[in-house]
Short mmCIF file of N, CA and C in Angstrom, two decimals:
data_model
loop_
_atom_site.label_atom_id
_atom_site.label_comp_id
_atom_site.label_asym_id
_atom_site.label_seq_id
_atom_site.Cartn_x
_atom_site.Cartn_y
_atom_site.Cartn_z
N UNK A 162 0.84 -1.17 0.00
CA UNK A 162 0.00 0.00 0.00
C UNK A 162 0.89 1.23 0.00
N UNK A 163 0.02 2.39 -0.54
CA UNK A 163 1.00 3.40 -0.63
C UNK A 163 0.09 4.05 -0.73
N UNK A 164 -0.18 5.65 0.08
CA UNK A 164 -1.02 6.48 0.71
C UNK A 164 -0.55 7.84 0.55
N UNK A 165 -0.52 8.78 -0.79
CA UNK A 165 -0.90 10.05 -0.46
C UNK A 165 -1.53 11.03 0.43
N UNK A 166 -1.05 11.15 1.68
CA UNK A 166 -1.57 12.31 2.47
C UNK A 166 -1.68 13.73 1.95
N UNK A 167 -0.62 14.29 1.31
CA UNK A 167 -0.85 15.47 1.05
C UNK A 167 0.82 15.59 0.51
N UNK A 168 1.33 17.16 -0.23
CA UNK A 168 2.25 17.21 -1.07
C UNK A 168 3.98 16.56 -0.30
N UNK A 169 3.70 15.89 0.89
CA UNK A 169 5.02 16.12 1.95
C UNK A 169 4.77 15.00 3.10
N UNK A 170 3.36 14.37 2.95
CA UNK A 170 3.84 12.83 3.74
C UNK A 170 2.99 12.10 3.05
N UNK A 171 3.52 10.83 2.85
CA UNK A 171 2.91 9.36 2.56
C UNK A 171 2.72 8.54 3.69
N UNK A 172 2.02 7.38 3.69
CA UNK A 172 1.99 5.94 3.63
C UNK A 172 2.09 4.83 3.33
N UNK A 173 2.57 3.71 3.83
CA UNK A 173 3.86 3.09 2.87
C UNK A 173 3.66 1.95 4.08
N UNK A 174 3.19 0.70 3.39
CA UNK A 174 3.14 -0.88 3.93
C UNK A 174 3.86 -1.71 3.52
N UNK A 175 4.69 -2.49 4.29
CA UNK A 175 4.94 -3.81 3.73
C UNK A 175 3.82 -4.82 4.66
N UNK A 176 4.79 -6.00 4.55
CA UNK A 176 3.71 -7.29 5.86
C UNK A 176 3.50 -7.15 6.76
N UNK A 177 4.56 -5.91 7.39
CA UNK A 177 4.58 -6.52 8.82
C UNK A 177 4.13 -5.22 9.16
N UNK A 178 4.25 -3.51 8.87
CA UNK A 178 3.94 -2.63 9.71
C UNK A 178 3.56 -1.26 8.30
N UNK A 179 3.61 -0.30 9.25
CA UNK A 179 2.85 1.10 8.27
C UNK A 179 3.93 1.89 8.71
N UNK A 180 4.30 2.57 7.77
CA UNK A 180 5.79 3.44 7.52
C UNK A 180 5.06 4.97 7.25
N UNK A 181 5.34 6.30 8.27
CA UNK A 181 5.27 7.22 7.45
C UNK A 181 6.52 8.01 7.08
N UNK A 182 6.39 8.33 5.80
CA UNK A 182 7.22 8.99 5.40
C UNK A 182 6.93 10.55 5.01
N UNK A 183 8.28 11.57 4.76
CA UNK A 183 8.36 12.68 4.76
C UNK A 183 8.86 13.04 3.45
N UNK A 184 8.51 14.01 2.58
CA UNK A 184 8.68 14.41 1.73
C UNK A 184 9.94 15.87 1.63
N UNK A 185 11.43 15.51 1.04
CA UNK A 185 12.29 16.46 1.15
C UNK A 185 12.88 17.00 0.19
N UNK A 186 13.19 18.00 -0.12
CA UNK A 186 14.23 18.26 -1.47
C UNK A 186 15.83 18.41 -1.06
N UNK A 187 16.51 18.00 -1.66
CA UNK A 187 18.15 18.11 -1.38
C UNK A 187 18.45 19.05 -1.51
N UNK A 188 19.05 19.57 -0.43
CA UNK A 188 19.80 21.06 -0.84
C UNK A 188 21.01 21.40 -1.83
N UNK A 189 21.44 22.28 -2.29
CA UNK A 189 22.77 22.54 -2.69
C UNK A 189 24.13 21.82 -2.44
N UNK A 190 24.50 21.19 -1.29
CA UNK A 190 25.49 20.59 -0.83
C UNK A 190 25.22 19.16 -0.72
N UNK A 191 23.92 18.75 -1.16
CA UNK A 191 23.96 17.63 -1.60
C UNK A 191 24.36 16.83 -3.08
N UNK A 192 24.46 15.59 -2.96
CA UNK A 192 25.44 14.71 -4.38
C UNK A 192 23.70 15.07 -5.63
N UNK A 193 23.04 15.25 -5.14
CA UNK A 193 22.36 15.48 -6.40
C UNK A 193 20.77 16.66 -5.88
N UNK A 194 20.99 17.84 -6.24
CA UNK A 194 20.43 19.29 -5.38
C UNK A 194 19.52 19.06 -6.13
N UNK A 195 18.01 19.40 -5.42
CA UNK A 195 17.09 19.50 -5.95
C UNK A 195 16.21 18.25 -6.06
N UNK A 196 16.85 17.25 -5.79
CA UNK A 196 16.29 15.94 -6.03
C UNK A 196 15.26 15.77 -5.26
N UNK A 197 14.06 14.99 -5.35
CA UNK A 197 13.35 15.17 -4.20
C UNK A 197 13.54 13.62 -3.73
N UNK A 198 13.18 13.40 -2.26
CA UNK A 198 13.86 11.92 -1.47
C UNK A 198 12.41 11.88 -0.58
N UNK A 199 12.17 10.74 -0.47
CA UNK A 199 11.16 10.45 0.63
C UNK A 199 12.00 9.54 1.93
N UNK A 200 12.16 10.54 2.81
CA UNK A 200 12.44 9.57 4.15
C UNK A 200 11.50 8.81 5.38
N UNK A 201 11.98 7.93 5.84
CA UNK A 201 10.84 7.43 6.99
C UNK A 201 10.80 8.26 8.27
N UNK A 202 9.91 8.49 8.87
CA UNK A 202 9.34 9.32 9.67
C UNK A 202 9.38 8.35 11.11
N UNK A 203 8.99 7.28 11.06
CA UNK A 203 8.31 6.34 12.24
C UNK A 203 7.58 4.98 11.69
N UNK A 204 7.43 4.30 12.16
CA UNK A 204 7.53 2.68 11.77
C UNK A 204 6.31 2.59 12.67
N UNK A 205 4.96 1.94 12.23
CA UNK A 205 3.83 1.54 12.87
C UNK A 205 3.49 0.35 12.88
N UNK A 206 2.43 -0.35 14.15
CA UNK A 206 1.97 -1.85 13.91
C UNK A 206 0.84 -1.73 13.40
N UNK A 207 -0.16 -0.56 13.63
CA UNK A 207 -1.10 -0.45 13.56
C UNK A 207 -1.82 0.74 12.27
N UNK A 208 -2.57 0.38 11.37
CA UNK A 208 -2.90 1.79 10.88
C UNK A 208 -3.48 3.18 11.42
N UNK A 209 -3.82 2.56 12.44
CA UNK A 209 -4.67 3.34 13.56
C UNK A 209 -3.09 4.18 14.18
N UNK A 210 -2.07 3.65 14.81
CA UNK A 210 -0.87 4.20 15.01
C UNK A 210 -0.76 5.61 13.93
N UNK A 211 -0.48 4.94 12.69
CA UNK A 211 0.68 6.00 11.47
C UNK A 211 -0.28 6.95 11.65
N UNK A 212 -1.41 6.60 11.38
CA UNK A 212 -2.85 7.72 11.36
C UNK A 212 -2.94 8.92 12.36
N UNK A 213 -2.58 8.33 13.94
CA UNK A 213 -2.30 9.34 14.50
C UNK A 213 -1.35 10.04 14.49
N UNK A 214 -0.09 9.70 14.31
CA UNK A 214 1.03 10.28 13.99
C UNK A 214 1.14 11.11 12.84
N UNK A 215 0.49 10.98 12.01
CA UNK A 215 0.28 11.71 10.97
C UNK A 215 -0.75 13.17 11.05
N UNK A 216 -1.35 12.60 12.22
CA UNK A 216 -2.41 14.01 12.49
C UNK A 216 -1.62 14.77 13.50
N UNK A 217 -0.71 14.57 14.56
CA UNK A 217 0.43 14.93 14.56
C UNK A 217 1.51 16.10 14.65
N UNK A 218 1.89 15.16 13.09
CA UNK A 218 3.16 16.00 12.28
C UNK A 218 1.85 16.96 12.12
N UNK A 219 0.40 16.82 10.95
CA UNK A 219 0.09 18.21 10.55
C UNK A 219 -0.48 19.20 11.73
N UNK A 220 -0.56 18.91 12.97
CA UNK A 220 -1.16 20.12 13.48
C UNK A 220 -0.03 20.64 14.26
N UNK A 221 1.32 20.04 14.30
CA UNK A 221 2.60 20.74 14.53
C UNK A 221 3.08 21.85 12.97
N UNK A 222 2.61 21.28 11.97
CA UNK A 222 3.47 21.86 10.83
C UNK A 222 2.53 22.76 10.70
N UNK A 223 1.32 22.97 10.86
CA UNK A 223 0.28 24.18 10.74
C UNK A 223 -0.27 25.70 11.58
N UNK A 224 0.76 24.77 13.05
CA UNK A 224 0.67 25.87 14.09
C UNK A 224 -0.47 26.35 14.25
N UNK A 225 -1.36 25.13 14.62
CA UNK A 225 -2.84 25.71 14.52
C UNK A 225 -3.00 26.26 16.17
N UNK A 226 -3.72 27.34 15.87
CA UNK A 226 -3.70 28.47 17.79
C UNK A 226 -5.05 27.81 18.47
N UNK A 227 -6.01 27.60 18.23
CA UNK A 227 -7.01 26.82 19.29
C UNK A 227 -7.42 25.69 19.09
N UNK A 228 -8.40 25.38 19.83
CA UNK A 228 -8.48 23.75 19.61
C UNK A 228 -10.04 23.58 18.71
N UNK A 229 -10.63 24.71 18.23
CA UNK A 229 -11.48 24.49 17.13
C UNK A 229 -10.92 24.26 16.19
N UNK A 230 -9.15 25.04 15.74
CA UNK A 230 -9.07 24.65 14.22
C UNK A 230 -8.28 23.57 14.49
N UNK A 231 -7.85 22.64 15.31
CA UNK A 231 -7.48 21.37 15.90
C UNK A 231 -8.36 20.46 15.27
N UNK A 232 -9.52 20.38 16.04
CA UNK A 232 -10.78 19.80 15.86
C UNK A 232 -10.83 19.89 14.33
N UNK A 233 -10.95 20.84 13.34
CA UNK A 233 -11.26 21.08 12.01
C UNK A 233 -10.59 20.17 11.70
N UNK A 234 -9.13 20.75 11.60
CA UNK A 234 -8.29 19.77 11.15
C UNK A 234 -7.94 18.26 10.77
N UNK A 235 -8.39 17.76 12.36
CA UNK A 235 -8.54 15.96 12.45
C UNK A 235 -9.55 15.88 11.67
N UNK A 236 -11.10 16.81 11.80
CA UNK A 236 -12.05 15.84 11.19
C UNK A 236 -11.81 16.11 9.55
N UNK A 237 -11.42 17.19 8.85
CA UNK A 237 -10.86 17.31 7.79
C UNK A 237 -10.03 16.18 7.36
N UNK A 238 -8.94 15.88 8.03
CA UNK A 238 -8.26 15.01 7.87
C UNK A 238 -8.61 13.59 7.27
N UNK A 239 -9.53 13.22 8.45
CA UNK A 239 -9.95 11.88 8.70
C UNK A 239 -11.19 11.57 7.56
N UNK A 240 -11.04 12.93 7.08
CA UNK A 240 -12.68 12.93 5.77
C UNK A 240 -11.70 12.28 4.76
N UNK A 241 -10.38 12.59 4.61
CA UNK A 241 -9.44 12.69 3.18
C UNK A 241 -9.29 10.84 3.47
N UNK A 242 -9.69 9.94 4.49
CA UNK A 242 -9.59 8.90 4.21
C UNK A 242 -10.71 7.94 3.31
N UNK A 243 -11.99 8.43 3.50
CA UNK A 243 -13.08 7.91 2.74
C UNK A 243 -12.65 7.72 1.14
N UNK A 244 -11.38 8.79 0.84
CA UNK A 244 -11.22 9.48 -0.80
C UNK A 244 -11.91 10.38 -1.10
N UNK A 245 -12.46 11.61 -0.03
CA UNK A 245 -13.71 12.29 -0.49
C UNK A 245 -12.48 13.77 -0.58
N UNK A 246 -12.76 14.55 -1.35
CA UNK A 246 -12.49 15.66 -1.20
C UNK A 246 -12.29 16.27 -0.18
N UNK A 247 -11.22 16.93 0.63
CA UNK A 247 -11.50 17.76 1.66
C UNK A 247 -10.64 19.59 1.22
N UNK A 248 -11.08 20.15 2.12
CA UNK A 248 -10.27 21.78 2.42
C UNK A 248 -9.94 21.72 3.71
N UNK A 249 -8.62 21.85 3.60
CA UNK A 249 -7.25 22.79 4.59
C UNK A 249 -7.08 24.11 4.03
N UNK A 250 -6.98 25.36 5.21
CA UNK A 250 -6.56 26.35 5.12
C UNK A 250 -6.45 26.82 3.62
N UNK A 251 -7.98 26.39 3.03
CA UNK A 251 -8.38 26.91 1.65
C UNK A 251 -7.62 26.05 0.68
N UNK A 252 -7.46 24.83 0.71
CA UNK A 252 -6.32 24.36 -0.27
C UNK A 252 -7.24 23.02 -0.54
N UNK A 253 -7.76 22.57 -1.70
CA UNK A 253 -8.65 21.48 -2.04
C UNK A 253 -7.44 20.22 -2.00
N UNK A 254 -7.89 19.19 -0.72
CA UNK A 254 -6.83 17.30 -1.01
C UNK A 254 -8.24 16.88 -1.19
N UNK A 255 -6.91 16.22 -1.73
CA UNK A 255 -7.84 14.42 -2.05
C UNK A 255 -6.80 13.06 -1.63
N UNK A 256 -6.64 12.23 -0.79
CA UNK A 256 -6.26 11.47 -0.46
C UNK A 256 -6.40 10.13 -1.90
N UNK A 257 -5.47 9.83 -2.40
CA UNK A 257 -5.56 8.52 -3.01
C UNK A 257 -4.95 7.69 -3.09
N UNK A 258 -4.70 6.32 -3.90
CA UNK A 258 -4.06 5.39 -3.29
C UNK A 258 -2.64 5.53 -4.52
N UNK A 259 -1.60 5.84 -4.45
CA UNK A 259 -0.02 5.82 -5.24
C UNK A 259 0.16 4.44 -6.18
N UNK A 260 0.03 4.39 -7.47
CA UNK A 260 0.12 3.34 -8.37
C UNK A 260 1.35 3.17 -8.61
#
């Protein structure tokens, strides 16, 4: 399985656990700048685990100030799993599955 969250983390299964990963570009002083690299984030047993961890990273990376746009957020979030359309901070996802 392989899980588009949004432009900067995935989801990523083998047999045994749920991997999230982070979306990076190489800087200048790297062997090839600009490249983009997906690294692992944290190693899960559970999907229920990566899932939270993933809600997480985004309400650390969004600096959201109360706990209504908290609340938004998760249930926003947790909509982008059905595959339904959702809005963040005016920005149309769609969660789908990586071929």
């Amino acid at each position: 399985m392989e899980l588009q969250i949004n432009d900067n983390f995935k989801i990523i299964s083998d047999s045994k656990q749920y991997i999230l990963q982070k979306r990076t570009i190489q800087g200048a002083e790297a062997k090839n700048p600009g490249t983009e690299v997906w690294g692992n984030v944290g190693y899960y047993q559970t999907f229920q685990g990566v899932v939270k961890e993933s809600i997480h990273h985004g309400i650390r990376a969004m600096d959201l100030e109360d706990i209504q746009d908290i609340a938004d957020y998760i249930d926003q979030f947790m909509l982008g799993f059905t595959g339904k359309p959702f809005t963040l901070n005016g920005k149309l996802y769609q969660m789908v599955p990586v071929k």
